[in-house]
Amino acid sequence: MQNLEFKDKVVLVTGGSRGIGRAIVERFAQEGATVWFTYRSSKGEAQELEEKYAGKVKGFQGDVADATAMEELVNTIVKEHGRIDVLVNNAGIARDNLVLRMKDEEWQQVIDVNLTAAFRLIKFVLKPMLKQRSGAIVNMSSIVGLTSNPGQANYAASKAGLIALTKAVAKEVGKRNIRVNAIAPGFIETDMTASLPEQVKKEYLSNIALGRFGKPEEVAEVVLFLASDRASYITGQTIVVCGGLYSG
Ligand code: NAP
């Protein structure tokens, strides 16, 4: 019989309808998990995903920055399954602008979605995880959180914040058998990067050791590893998945 790594596990992935989040949802489902994912507007993609893994994957439409909706979602999951084993804070947005031109809303929106929403969801899932005395949390940061970029002060600050948040929570809950890690992807082919100017893409490419952009599935594999017992002695870390773009 097939040995599925996440059989009987309950997983919550934010921003699971497209891109990296979608690949993460699919890999967990293929490994036998029950997967809940959030999305904001892409209903068609979300429904398609639910149908593909009928009974195993469930979408929840709502803004991750909406505290009440997210608390209700976590409560629903716990009520239905009695536990949450894995949280993946993946949902993220970019609103690029130079600091001199950046509006307060552009700053705040990115911080709210990328960082504050992650903090709140961690708080909500820690309750059931502390009761279970087990759990794994993976936060989707970015190499931009390590290197920064002109025109991305809001995004860089949110992603650097996620790395610091990861370390702090890891130290708070490690003794309760809950692990918290972050991933810092480089340039991954998704809708988020598709709209970048060709010149910017060319420049990135010339600096990537492997000579190609990454695929969402290549990030998803690392998420599964960090969430699994195979990573039982890894916590508070940021794993860079960038094809050699960053070598700090
Ligand atoms: P993407 O293709 O733009 O997909 C983003 C996903 O997040 C979608 O499912 C979207 O839902 C959801 N989402 C966005 N804002 C949301 C909100 N307020 N509430 C709920 N869901 C929301 O992005 P991606 O490239 O896969 O990126 C995923 C994560 O990886 C992000 O945190 C990003 O910063 C990070 N990352 C990406 C790259 C890259 O090269 N692509 C590199 C480093 C880090 P809807 O479809 O409904 O809008």
PDB file of C-alpha atoms and ligand atoms in Angstrom:
ATOM      1  CA  MET A   1       0.000   0.000   0.000  1.00  0.00           C
ATOM      2  CA  GLN A   2       1.100   3.539  -0.779  1.00  0.00           C
ATOM      3  CA  ASN A   3       2.694   5.299   2.182  1.00  0.00           C
ATOM      4  CA  LEU A   4       1.348   8.847   2.122  1.00  0.00           C
ATOM      5  CA  GLU A   5       3.406  11.241   4.256  1.00  0.00           C
ATOM      6  CA  PHE A   6       0.544  13.541   5.310  1.00  0.00           C
ATOM      7  CA  LYS A   7      -2.245  11.002   5.689  1.00  0.00           C
ATOM      8  CA  ASP A   8      -4.672  12.109   8.455  1.00  0.00           C
ATOM      9  CA  LYS A   9      -2.969  15.537   8.650  1.00  0.00           C
ATOM     10  CA  VAL A  10      -4.886  18.801   8.391  1.00  0.00           C
ATOM     11  CA  VAL A  11      -3.196  21.639   6.538  1.00  0.00           C
ATOM     12  CA  LEU A  12      -4.099  25.308   6.023  1.00  0.00           C
ATOM     13  CA  VAL A  13      -2.483  27.198   3.122  1.00  0.00           C
ATOM     14  CA  THR A  14      -3.184  30.893   2.512  1.00  0.00           C
ATOM     15  CA  GLY A  15      -3.313  32.124  -1.082  1.00  0.00           C
ATOM     16  CA  GLY A  16      -3.752  28.645  -2.502  1.00  0.00           C
ATOM     17  CA  SER A  17      -5.693  29.329  -5.683  1.00  0.00           C
ATOM     18  CA  ARG A  18      -2.763  30.287  -7.904  1.00  0.00           C
ATOM     19  CA  GLY A  19       1.022  30.191  -8.206  1.00  0.00           C
ATOM     20  CA  ILE A  20       3.196  28.811  -5.431  1.00  0.00           C
ATOM     21  CA  GLY A  21       0.257  28.351  -3.043  1.00  0.00           C
ATOM     22  CA  ARG A  22      -1.593  26.212  -5.546  1.00  0.00           C
ATOM     23  CA  ALA A  23       1.438  23.935  -6.013  1.00  0.00           C
ATOM     24  CA  ILE A  24       1.674  23.606  -2.214  1.00  0.00           C
ATOM     25  CA  VAL A  25      -2.007  22.673  -1.911  1.00  0.00           C
ATOM     26  CA  GLU A  26      -1.647  20.046  -4.643  1.00  0.00           C
ATOM     27  CA  ARG A  27       1.457  18.424  -3.144  1.00  0.00           C
ATOM     28  CA  PHE A  28      -0.100  18.164   0.320  1.00  0.00           C
ATOM     29  CA  ALA A  29      -3.275  16.677  -1.206  1.00  0.00           C
ATOM     30  CA  GLN A  30      -1.209  14.170  -3.184  1.00  0.00           C
ATOM     31  CA  GLU A  31       0.442  13.138   0.095  1.00  0.00           C
ATOM     32  CA  GLY A  32      -2.921  12.386   1.656  1.00  0.00           C
ATOM     33  CA  ALA A  33      -3.567  15.559   3.687  1.00  0.00           C
ATOM     34  CA  THR A  34      -6.874  17.315   4.094  1.00  0.00           C
ATOM     35  CA  VAL A  35      -6.066  20.784   2.792  1.00  0.00           C
ATOM     36  CA  TRP A  36      -7.913  24.038   3.387  1.00  0.00           C
ATOM     37  CA  PHE A  37      -6.803  27.035   1.370  1.00  0.00           C
ATOM     38  CA  THR A  38      -7.752  30.699   1.232  1.00  0.00           C
ATOM     39  CA  TYR A  39      -8.074  32.932  -1.794  1.00  0.00           C
ATOM     40  CA  ARG A  40      -9.396  36.407  -2.376  1.00  0.00           C
ATOM     41  CA  SER A  41     -10.951  36.646  -5.824  1.00  0.00           C
ATOM     42  CA  SER A  42      -9.992  33.845  -8.242  1.00  0.00           C
ATOM     43  CA  LYS A  43     -13.085  31.735  -7.703  1.00  0.00           C
ATOM     44  CA  GLY A  44     -12.745  29.763 -10.964  1.00  0.00           C
ATOM     45  CA  GLU A  45      -9.243  28.524 -10.129  1.00  0.00           C
ATOM     46  CA  ALA A  46     -10.313  27.736  -6.563  1.00  0.00           C
ATOM     47  CA  GLN A  47     -13.300  25.665  -7.682  1.00  0.00           C
ATOM     48  CA  GLU A  48     -11.201  23.787 -10.201  1.00  0.00           C
ATOM     49  CA  LEU A  49      -8.730  22.886  -7.442  1.00  0.00           C
ATOM     50  CA  GLU A  50     -11.518  21.701  -5.133  1.00  0.00           C
ATOM     51  CA  GLU A  51     -12.972  19.524  -7.889  1.00  0.00           C
ATOM     52  CA  LYS A  52      -9.593  18.028  -8.802  1.00  0.00           C
ATOM     53  CA  TYR A  53      -9.117  16.812  -5.212  1.00  0.00           C
ATOM     54  CA  ALA A  54     -12.763  16.380  -4.281  1.00  0.00           C
ATOM     55  CA  GLY A  55     -13.251  15.722  -0.582  1.00  0.00           C
ATOM     56  CA  LYS A  56      -9.583  16.420   0.242  1.00  0.00           C
ATOM     57  CA  VAL A  57      -9.221  20.104  -0.674  1.00  0.00           C
ATOM     58  CA  LYS A  58     -11.464  22.938   0.437  1.00  0.00           C
ATOM     59  CA  GLY A  59     -11.272  26.615  -0.567  1.00  0.00           C
ATOM     60  CA  PHE A  60     -12.267  29.565   1.608  1.00  0.00           C
ATOM     61  CA  GLN A  61     -12.875  32.920  -0.024  1.00  0.00           C
ATOM     62  CA  GLY A  62     -11.733  35.791   2.173  1.00  0.00           C
ATOM     63  CA  ASP A  63      -9.048  38.391   2.657  1.00  0.00           C
ATOM     64  CA  VAL A  64      -6.214  37.099   4.859  1.00  0.00           C
ATOM     65  CA  ALA A  65      -6.008  40.586   6.334  1.00  0.00           C
ATOM     66  CA  ASP A  66      -9.568  40.210   7.669  1.00  0.00           C
ATOM     67  CA  ALA A  67      -8.943  39.097  11.257  1.00  0.00           C
ATOM     68  CA  THR A  68     -12.515  38.023  11.978  1.00  0.00           C
ATOM     69  CA  ALA A  69     -12.803  35.913   8.817  1.00  0.00           C
ATOM     70  CA  MET A  70      -9.476  34.185   9.510  1.00  0.00           C
ATOM     71  CA  GLU A  71     -10.361  33.427  13.127  1.00  0.00           C
ATOM     72  CA  GLU A  72     -13.674  31.959  11.960  1.00  0.00           C
ATOM     73  CA  LEU A  73     -11.867  29.860   9.364  1.00  0.00           C
ATOM     74  CA  VAL A  74      -9.473  28.396  11.933  1.00  0.00           C
ATOM     75  CA  ASN A  75     -12.380  27.717  14.309  1.00  0.00           C
ATOM     76  CA  THR A  76     -14.296  25.957  11.516  1.00  0.00           C
ATOM     77  CA  ILE A  77     -11.309  23.759  10.657  1.00  0.00           C
ATOM     78  CA  VAL A  78     -10.760  22.789  14.292  1.00  0.00           C
ATOM     79  CA  LYS A  79     -14.468  22.095  14.768  1.00  0.00           C
ATOM     80  CA  GLU A  80     -14.576  19.899  11.679  1.00  0.00           C
ATOM     81  CA  HIS A  81     -11.296  17.991  12.091  1.00  0.00           C
ATOM     82  CA  GLY A  82     -10.362  18.480  15.747  1.00  0.00           C
ATOM     83  CA  ARG A  83      -6.853  19.657  14.820  1.00  0.00           C
ATOM     84  CA  ILE A  84      -4.545  21.686  12.569  1.00  0.00           C
ATOM     85  CA  ASP A  85      -1.161  20.140  11.843  1.00  0.00           C
ATOM     86  CA  VAL A  86       0.352  22.581   9.361  1.00  0.00           C
ATOM     87  CA  LEU A  87      -0.063  26.294   8.586  1.00  0.00           C
ATOM     88  CA  VAL A  88       1.532  27.745   5.458  1.00  0.00           C
ATOM     89  CA  ASN A  89       1.430  31.544   5.386  1.00  0.00           C
ATOM     90  CA  ASN A  90       1.828  31.928   1.637  1.00  0.00           C
ATOM     91  CA  ALA A  91      -0.568  34.690   0.529  1.00  0.00           C
ATOM     92  CA  GLY A  92       1.363  37.758  -0.517  1.00  0.00           C
ATOM     93  CA  ILE A  93       1.126  40.865  -2.652  1.00  0.00           C
ATOM     94  CA  ALA A  94       3.482  43.475  -4.063  1.00  0.00           C
ATOM     95  CA  ARG A  95       2.695  47.168  -4.570  1.00  0.00           C
ATOM     96  CA  ASP A  96       5.983  48.479  -5.906  1.00  0.00           C
ATOM     97  CA  ASN A  97       6.961  52.129  -5.794  1.00  0.00           C
ATOM     98  CA  LEU A  98       9.920  54.284  -4.812  1.00  0.00           C
ATOM     99  CA  VAL A  99       9.721  55.395  -1.183  1.00  0.00           C
ATOM    100  CA  LEU A 100       9.437  59.041  -2.187  1.00  0.00           C
ATOM    101  CA  ARG A 101       6.318  58.226  -4.189  1.00  0.00           C
ATOM    102  CA  MET A 102       4.908  55.447  -2.048  1.00  0.00           C
ATOM    103  CA  LYS A 103       1.492  56.186  -0.613  1.00  0.00           C
ATOM    104  CA  ASP A 104       0.659  55.192   2.944  1.00  0.00           C
ATOM    105  CA  GLU A 105      -1.982  52.789   1.543  1.00  0.00           C
ATOM    106  CA  GLU A 106       0.631  51.014  -0.608  1.00  0.00           C
ATOM    107  CA  TRP A 107       2.834  50.565   2.431  1.00  0.00           C
ATOM    108  CA  GLN A 108       0.023  49.501   4.753  1.00  0.00           C
ATOM    109  CA  GLN A 109      -1.703  47.080   2.370  1.00  0.00           C
ATOM    110  CA  VAL A 110       1.497  45.099   1.824  1.00  0.00           C
ATOM    111  CA  ILE A 111       2.337  44.994   5.529  1.00  0.00           C
ATOM    112  CA  ASP A 112      -1.258  43.970   6.376  1.00  0.00           C
ATOM    113  CA  VAL A 113      -1.433  41.090   3.873  1.00  0.00           C
ATOM    114  CA  ASN A 114       2.159  39.832   3.966  1.00  0.00           C
ATOM    115  CA  LEU A 115       3.044  40.285   7.635  1.00  0.00           C
ATOM    116  CA  THR A 116       0.167  41.135   9.983  1.00  0.00           C
ATOM    117  CA  ALA A 117      -2.098  38.447   8.532  1.00  0.00           C
ATOM    118  CA  ALA A 118       0.663  35.868   9.061  1.00  0.00           C
ATOM    119  CA  PHE A 119       1.138  36.966  12.685  1.00  0.00           C
ATOM    120  CA  ARG A 120      -2.598  36.629  13.361  1.00  0.00           C
ATOM    121  CA  LEU A 121      -2.953  33.227  11.733  1.00  0.00           C
ATOM    122  CA  ILE A 122       0.028  31.965  13.703  1.00  0.00           C
ATOM    123  CA  LYS A 123      -1.714  33.180  16.869  1.00  0.00           C
ATOM    124  CA  PHE A 124      -4.963  31.431  15.907  1.00  0.00           C
ATOM    125  CA  VAL A 125      -3.409  28.062  14.988  1.00  0.00           C
ATOM    126  CA  LEU A 126      -1.071  28.004  17.976  1.00  0.00           C
ATOM    127  CA  LYS A 127      -4.021  27.326  20.274  1.00  0.00           C
ATOM    128  CA  PRO A 128      -4.903  23.931  18.725  1.00  0.00           C
ATOM    129  CA  MET A 129      -1.216  23.155  18.066  1.00  0.00           C
ATOM    130  CA  LEU A 130      -0.299  23.766  21.723  1.00  0.00           C
ATOM    131  CA  LYS A 131      -3.117  21.455  22.772  1.00  0.00           C
ATOM    132  CA  GLN A 132      -1.918  18.775  20.333  1.00  0.00           C
ATOM    133  CA  ARG A 133       1.692  19.397  21.381  1.00  0.00           C
ATOM    134  CA  SER A 134       2.661  19.288  17.722  1.00  0.00           C
ATOM    135  CA  GLY A 135       2.572  21.433  14.634  1.00  0.00           C
ATOM    136  CA  ALA A 136       4.573  22.972  11.822  1.00  0.00           C
ATOM    137  CA  ILE A 137       4.359  26.496  10.435  1.00  0.00           C
ATOM    138  CA  VAL A 138       5.988  27.637   7.203  1.00  0.00           C
ATOM    139  CA  ASN A 139       6.106  31.333   6.274  1.00  0.00           C
ATOM    140  CA  MET A 140       6.678  32.388   2.668  1.00  0.00           C
ATOM    141  CA  SER A 141       9.272  35.123   2.773  1.00  0.00           C
ATOM    142  CA  SER A 142      11.437  36.090  -0.224  1.00  0.00           C
ATOM    143  CA  ILE A 143      15.080  36.696  -1.067  1.00  0.00           C
ATOM    144  CA  VAL A 144      13.917  40.317  -1.250  1.00  0.00           C
ATOM    145  CA  GLY A 145      13.513  40.028   2.539  1.00  0.00           C
ATOM    146  CA  LEU A 146      17.245  39.255   2.722  1.00  0.00           C
ATOM    147  CA  THR A 147      18.674  41.495   0.007  1.00  0.00           C
ATOM    148  CA  SER A 148      15.994  44.177  -0.483  1.00  0.00           C
ATOM    149  CA  ASN A 149      15.312  45.915  -3.782  1.00  0.00           C
ATOM    150  CA  PRO A 150      14.831  49.505  -4.900  1.00  0.00           C
ATOM    151  CA  GLY A 151      11.117  50.173  -5.408  1.00  0.00           C
ATOM    152  CA  GLN A 152      10.119  47.420  -2.975  1.00  0.00           C
ATOM    153  CA  ALA A 153      10.580  48.970   0.466  1.00  0.00           C
ATOM    154  CA  ASN A 154       7.123  47.836   1.604  1.00  0.00           C
ATOM    155  CA  TYR A 155       7.508  44.297   0.212  1.00  0.00           C
ATOM    156  CA  ALA A 156      11.094  43.943   1.496  1.00  0.00           C
ATOM    157  CA  ALA A 157      10.121  45.168   4.970  1.00  0.00           C
ATOM    158  CA  SER A 158       7.189  42.738   5.111  1.00  0.00           C
ATOM    159  CA  LYS A 159       9.339  39.786   3.998  1.00  0.00           C
ATOM    160  CA  ALA A 160      12.206  40.659   6.362  1.00  0.00           C
ATOM    161  CA  GLY A 161       9.586  40.995   9.092  1.00  0.00           C
ATOM    162  CA  LEU A 162       8.364  37.476   8.330  1.00  0.00           C
ATOM    163  CA  ILE A 163      11.874  36.112   8.850  1.00  0.00           C
ATOM    164  CA  ALA A 164      12.146  37.822  12.250  1.00  0.00           C
ATOM    165  CA  LEU A 165       8.622  36.695  13.170  1.00  0.00           C
ATOM    166  CA  THR A 166       9.594  33.124  12.240  1.00  0.00           C
ATOM    167  CA  LYS A 167      12.623  33.189  14.550  1.00  0.00           C
ATOM    168  CA  ALA A 168      10.718  34.720  17.473  1.00  0.00           C
ATOM    169  CA  VAL A 169       7.801  32.260  17.344  1.00  0.00           C
ATOM    170  CA  ALA A 170      10.167  29.312  16.848  1.00  0.00           C
ATOM    171  CA  LYS A 171      11.859  30.253  20.130  1.00  0.00           C
ATOM    172  CA  GLU A 172       8.535  30.695  21.909  1.00  0.00           C
ATOM    173  CA  VAL A 173       7.004  27.328  20.999  1.00  0.00           C
ATOM    174  CA  GLY A 174       9.906  25.003  20.231  1.00  0.00           C
ATOM    175  CA  LYS A 175       9.673  23.234  23.582  1.00  0.00           C
ATOM    176  CA  ARG A 176       6.058  22.371  22.795  1.00  0.00           C
ATOM    177  CA  ASN A 177       7.113  20.462  19.677  1.00  0.00           C
ATOM    178  CA  ILE A 178       5.969  23.150  17.248  1.00  0.00           C
ATOM    179  CA  ARG A 179       8.421  24.104  14.515  1.00  0.00           C
ATOM    180  CA  VAL A 180       8.362  27.409  12.621  1.00  0.00           C
ATOM    181  CA  ASN A 181      10.422  28.033   9.487  1.00  0.00           C
ATOM    182  CA  ALA A 182      10.506  30.369   6.518  1.00  0.00           C
ATOM    183  CA  ILE A 183      11.272  29.959   2.840  1.00  0.00           C
ATOM    184  CA  ALA A 184      12.894  32.670   0.751  1.00  0.00           C
ATOM    185  CA  PRO A 185      12.199  31.969  -2.916  1.00  0.00           C
ATOM    186  CA  GLY A 186      14.079  33.767  -5.667  1.00  0.00           C
ATOM    187  CA  PHE A 187      12.413  34.325  -9.039  1.00  0.00           C
ATOM    188  CA  ILE A 188       9.564  31.829  -9.452  1.00  0.00           C
ATOM    189  CA  GLU A 189       7.361  31.736 -12.571  1.00  0.00           C
ATOM    190  CA  THR A 190       3.898  32.835 -11.398  1.00  0.00           C
ATOM    191  CA  ASP A 191       1.426  35.639 -12.156  1.00  0.00           C
ATOM    192  CA  MET A 192       3.329  37.799  -9.664  1.00  0.00           C
ATOM    193  CA  THR A 193       6.503  37.748 -11.763  1.00  0.00           C
ATOM    194  CA  ALA A 194       4.864  37.415 -15.211  1.00  0.00           C
ATOM    195  CA  SER A 195       4.107  41.133 -15.343  1.00  0.00           C
ATOM    196  CA  LEU A 196       7.717  42.261 -14.735  1.00  0.00           C
ATOM    197  CA  PRO A 197       9.372  44.058 -17.676  1.00  0.00           C
ATOM    198  CA  GLU A 198      11.441  41.804 -19.991  1.00  0.00           C
ATOM    199  CA  GLN A 199      14.586  43.783 -19.169  1.00  0.00           C
ATOM    200  CA  VAL A 200      14.168  43.083 -15.440  1.00  0.00           C
ATOM    201  CA  LYS A 201      13.631  39.373 -16.139  1.00  0.00           C
ATOM    202  CA  LYS A 202      16.768  39.279 -18.313  1.00  0.00           C
ATOM    203  CA  GLU A 203      18.817  40.873 -15.552  1.00  0.00           C
ATOM    204  CA  TYR A 204      17.553  38.386 -12.970  1.00  0.00           C
ATOM    205  CA  LEU A 205      18.263  35.482 -15.306  1.00  0.00           C
ATOM    206  CA  SER A 206      21.855  36.528 -15.902  1.00  0.00           C
ATOM    207  CA  ASN A 207      22.440  36.310 -12.122  1.00  0.00           C
ATOM    208  CA  ILE A 208      20.822  32.906 -11.528  1.00  0.00           C
ATOM    209  CA  ALA A 209      23.463  30.160 -11.264  1.00  0.00           C
ATOM    210  CA  LEU A 210      21.114  27.484 -12.630  1.00  0.00           C
ATOM    211  CA  GLY A 211      20.328  29.723 -15.619  1.00  0.00           C
ATOM    212  CA  ARG A 212      16.546  29.460 -15.346  1.00  0.00           C
ATOM    213  CA  PHE A 213      13.614  30.689 -13.292  1.00  0.00           C
ATOM    214  CA  GLY A 214      12.096  28.453 -10.627  1.00  0.00           C
ATOM    215  CA  LYS A 215       8.800  26.607 -10.767  1.00  0.00           C
ATOM    216  CA  PRO A 216       6.116  26.745  -8.053  1.00  0.00           C
ATOM    217  CA  GLU A 217       6.486  22.972  -7.582  1.00  0.00           C
ATOM    218  CA  GLU A 218      10.151  23.429  -6.652  1.00  0.00           C
ATOM    219  CA  VAL A 219       9.144  25.690  -3.760  1.00  0.00           C
ATOM    220  CA  ALA A 220       6.271  23.391  -2.773  1.00  0.00           C
ATOM    221  CA  GLU A 221       8.716  20.490  -2.280  1.00  0.00           C
ATOM    222  CA  VAL A 222      10.628  22.498   0.318  1.00  0.00           C
ATOM    223  CA  VAL A 223       7.415  23.443   2.110  1.00  0.00           C
ATOM    224  CA  LEU A 224       6.459  19.770   2.360  1.00  0.00           C
ATOM    225  CA  PHE A 225       9.885  18.868   3.656  1.00  0.00           C
ATOM    226  CA  LEU A 226       9.823  21.582   6.338  1.00  0.00           C
ATOM    227  CA  ALA A 227       6.303  20.573   7.375  1.00  0.00           C
ATOM    228  CA  SER A 228       7.220  16.893   7.600  1.00  0.00           C
ATOM    229  CA  ASP A 229       8.876  14.837  10.314  1.00  0.00           C
ATOM    230  CA  ARG A 230      11.901  14.603   8.022  1.00  0.00           C
ATOM    231  CA  ALA A 231      12.651  18.164   9.187  1.00  0.00           C
ATOM    232  CA  SER A 232      12.160  17.297  12.867  1.00  0.00           C
ATOM    233  CA  TYR A 233      15.314  19.159  14.012  1.00  0.00           C
ATOM    234  CA  ILE A 234      14.861  22.272  11.892  1.00  0.00           C
ATOM    235  CA  THR A 235      13.203  25.349  13.380  1.00  0.00           C
ATOM    236  CA  GLY A 236      13.627  29.114  13.238  1.00  0.00           C
ATOM    237  CA  GLN A 237      15.387  28.837   9.873  1.00  0.00           C
ATOM    238  CA  THR A 238      14.984  30.480   6.483  1.00  0.00           C
ATOM    239  CA  ILE A 239      15.614  28.170   3.539  1.00  0.00           C
ATOM    240  CA  VAL A 240      16.569  29.988   0.341  1.00  0.00           C
ATOM    241  CA  VAL A 241      15.137  28.461  -2.859  1.00  0.00           C
ATOM    242  CA  CYS A 242      16.546  30.613  -5.633  1.00  0.00           C
ATOM    243  CA  GLY A 243      18.601  28.544  -8.086  1.00  0.00           C
ATOM    244  CA  GLY A 244      21.739  30.269  -6.842  1.00  0.00           C
ATOM    245  CA  LEU A 245      20.566  33.866  -7.359  1.00  0.00           C
ATOM    246  CA  TYR A 246      21.495  34.718  -3.789  1.00  0.00           C
ATOM    247  CA  SER A 247      24.596  33.440  -2.101  1.00  0.00           C
ATOM    248  CA  GLY A 248      24.828  35.442   1.108  1.00  0.00           C
TER     249      GLY A 248
HETATM  250  P1  NAP B   1       0.494  34.923  -7.020  1.00  0.00           P
HETATM  251  O1  NAP B   1       0.695  34.075  -8.206  1.00  0.00           O
HETATM  252  O2  NAP B   1       0.185  36.378  -7.191  1.00  0.00           O
HETATM  253  O3  NAP B   1      -0.636  34.245  -6.101  1.00  0.00           O
HETATM  254  C1  NAP B   1      -0.990  34.854  -4.900  1.00  0.00           C
HETATM  255  C2  NAP B   1      -2.013  34.023  -4.173  1.00  0.00           C
HETATM  256  O4  NAP B   1      -2.301  34.688  -2.939  1.00  0.00           O
HETATM  257  C3  NAP B   1      -3.326  33.884  -4.906  1.00  0.00           C
HETATM  258  O5  NAP B   1      -3.896  32.658  -4.598  1.00  0.00           O
HETATM  259  C4  NAP B   1      -4.149  35.040  -4.323  1.00  0.00           C
HETATM  260  O6  NAP B   1      -5.561  34.826  -4.365  1.00  0.00           O
HETATM  261  C5  NAP B   1      -3.696  34.998  -2.882  1.00  0.00           C
HETATM  262  N1  NAP B   1      -3.882  36.269  -2.204  1.00  0.00           N
HETATM  263  C6  NAP B   1      -3.293  37.450  -2.470  1.00  0.00           C
HETATM  264  N2  NAP B   1      -3.733  38.394  -1.622  1.00  0.00           N
HETATM  265  C7  NAP B   1      -4.611  37.781  -0.797  1.00  0.00           C
HETATM  266  C8  NAP B   1      -5.404  38.210   0.290  1.00  0.00           C
HETATM  267  N3  NAP B   1      -5.384  39.477   0.705  1.00  0.00           N
HETATM  268  N4  NAP B   1      -6.190  37.321   0.899  1.00  0.00           N
HETATM  269  C9  NAP B   1      -6.241  36.024   0.490  1.00  0.00           C
HETATM  270  N5  NAP B   1      -5.506  35.537  -0.528  1.00  0.00           N
HETATM  271  C10 NAP B   1      -4.712  36.420  -1.166  1.00  0.00           C
HETATM  272  O7  NAP B   1       1.768  34.897  -6.051  1.00  0.00           O
HETATM  273  P2  NAP B   1       2.984  33.855  -5.991  1.00  0.00           P
HETATM  274  O8  NAP B   1       4.034  34.314  -6.929  1.00  0.00           O
HETATM  275  O9  NAP B   1       2.483  32.469  -6.048  1.00  0.00           O
HETATM  276  O10 NAP B   1       3.530  34.172  -4.515  1.00  0.00           O
HETATM  277  C11 NAP B   1       3.154  33.410  -3.382  1.00  0.00           C
HETATM  278  C12 NAP B   1       4.003  33.867  -2.211  1.00  0.00           C
HETATM  279  O11 NAP B   1       5.380  33.673  -2.517  1.00  0.00           O
HETATM  280  C13 NAP B   1       3.852  35.359  -1.886  1.00  0.00           C
HETATM  281  O12 NAP B   1       3.907  35.548  -0.498  1.00  0.00           O
HETATM  282  C14 NAP B   1       5.045  35.990  -2.550  1.00  0.00           C
HETATM  283  O13 NAP B   1       5.418  37.192  -1.943  1.00  0.00           O
HETATM  284  C15 NAP B   1       6.083  34.895  -2.352  1.00  0.00           C
HETATM  285  N6  NAP B   1       7.182  34.947  -3.293  1.00  0.00           N
HETATM  286  C16 NAP B   1       6.984  34.819  -4.634  1.00  0.00           C
HETATM  287  C17 NAP B   1       8.070  34.870  -5.502  1.00  0.00           C
HETATM  288  C18 NAP B   1       7.929  34.722  -6.990  1.00  0.00           C
HETATM  289  O14 NAP B   1       8.935  34.859  -7.688  1.00  0.00           O
HETATM  290  N7  NAP B   1       6.770  34.434  -7.521  1.00  0.00           N
HETATM  291  C19 NAP B   1       9.349  35.071  -4.980  1.00  0.00           C
HETATM  292  C20 NAP B   1       9.515  35.200  -3.609  1.00  0.00           C
HETATM  293  C21 NAP B   1       8.428  35.120  -2.774  1.00  0.00           C
HETATM  294  P3  NAP B   1      -6.448  35.412  -5.597  1.00  0.00           P
HETATM  295  O15 NAP B   1      -6.121  34.524  -6.746  1.00  0.00           O
HETATM  296  O16 NAP B   1      -7.846  35.245  -5.184  1.00  0.00           O
HETATM  297  O17 NAP B   1      -6.003  36.819  -5.818  1.00  0.00           O
END
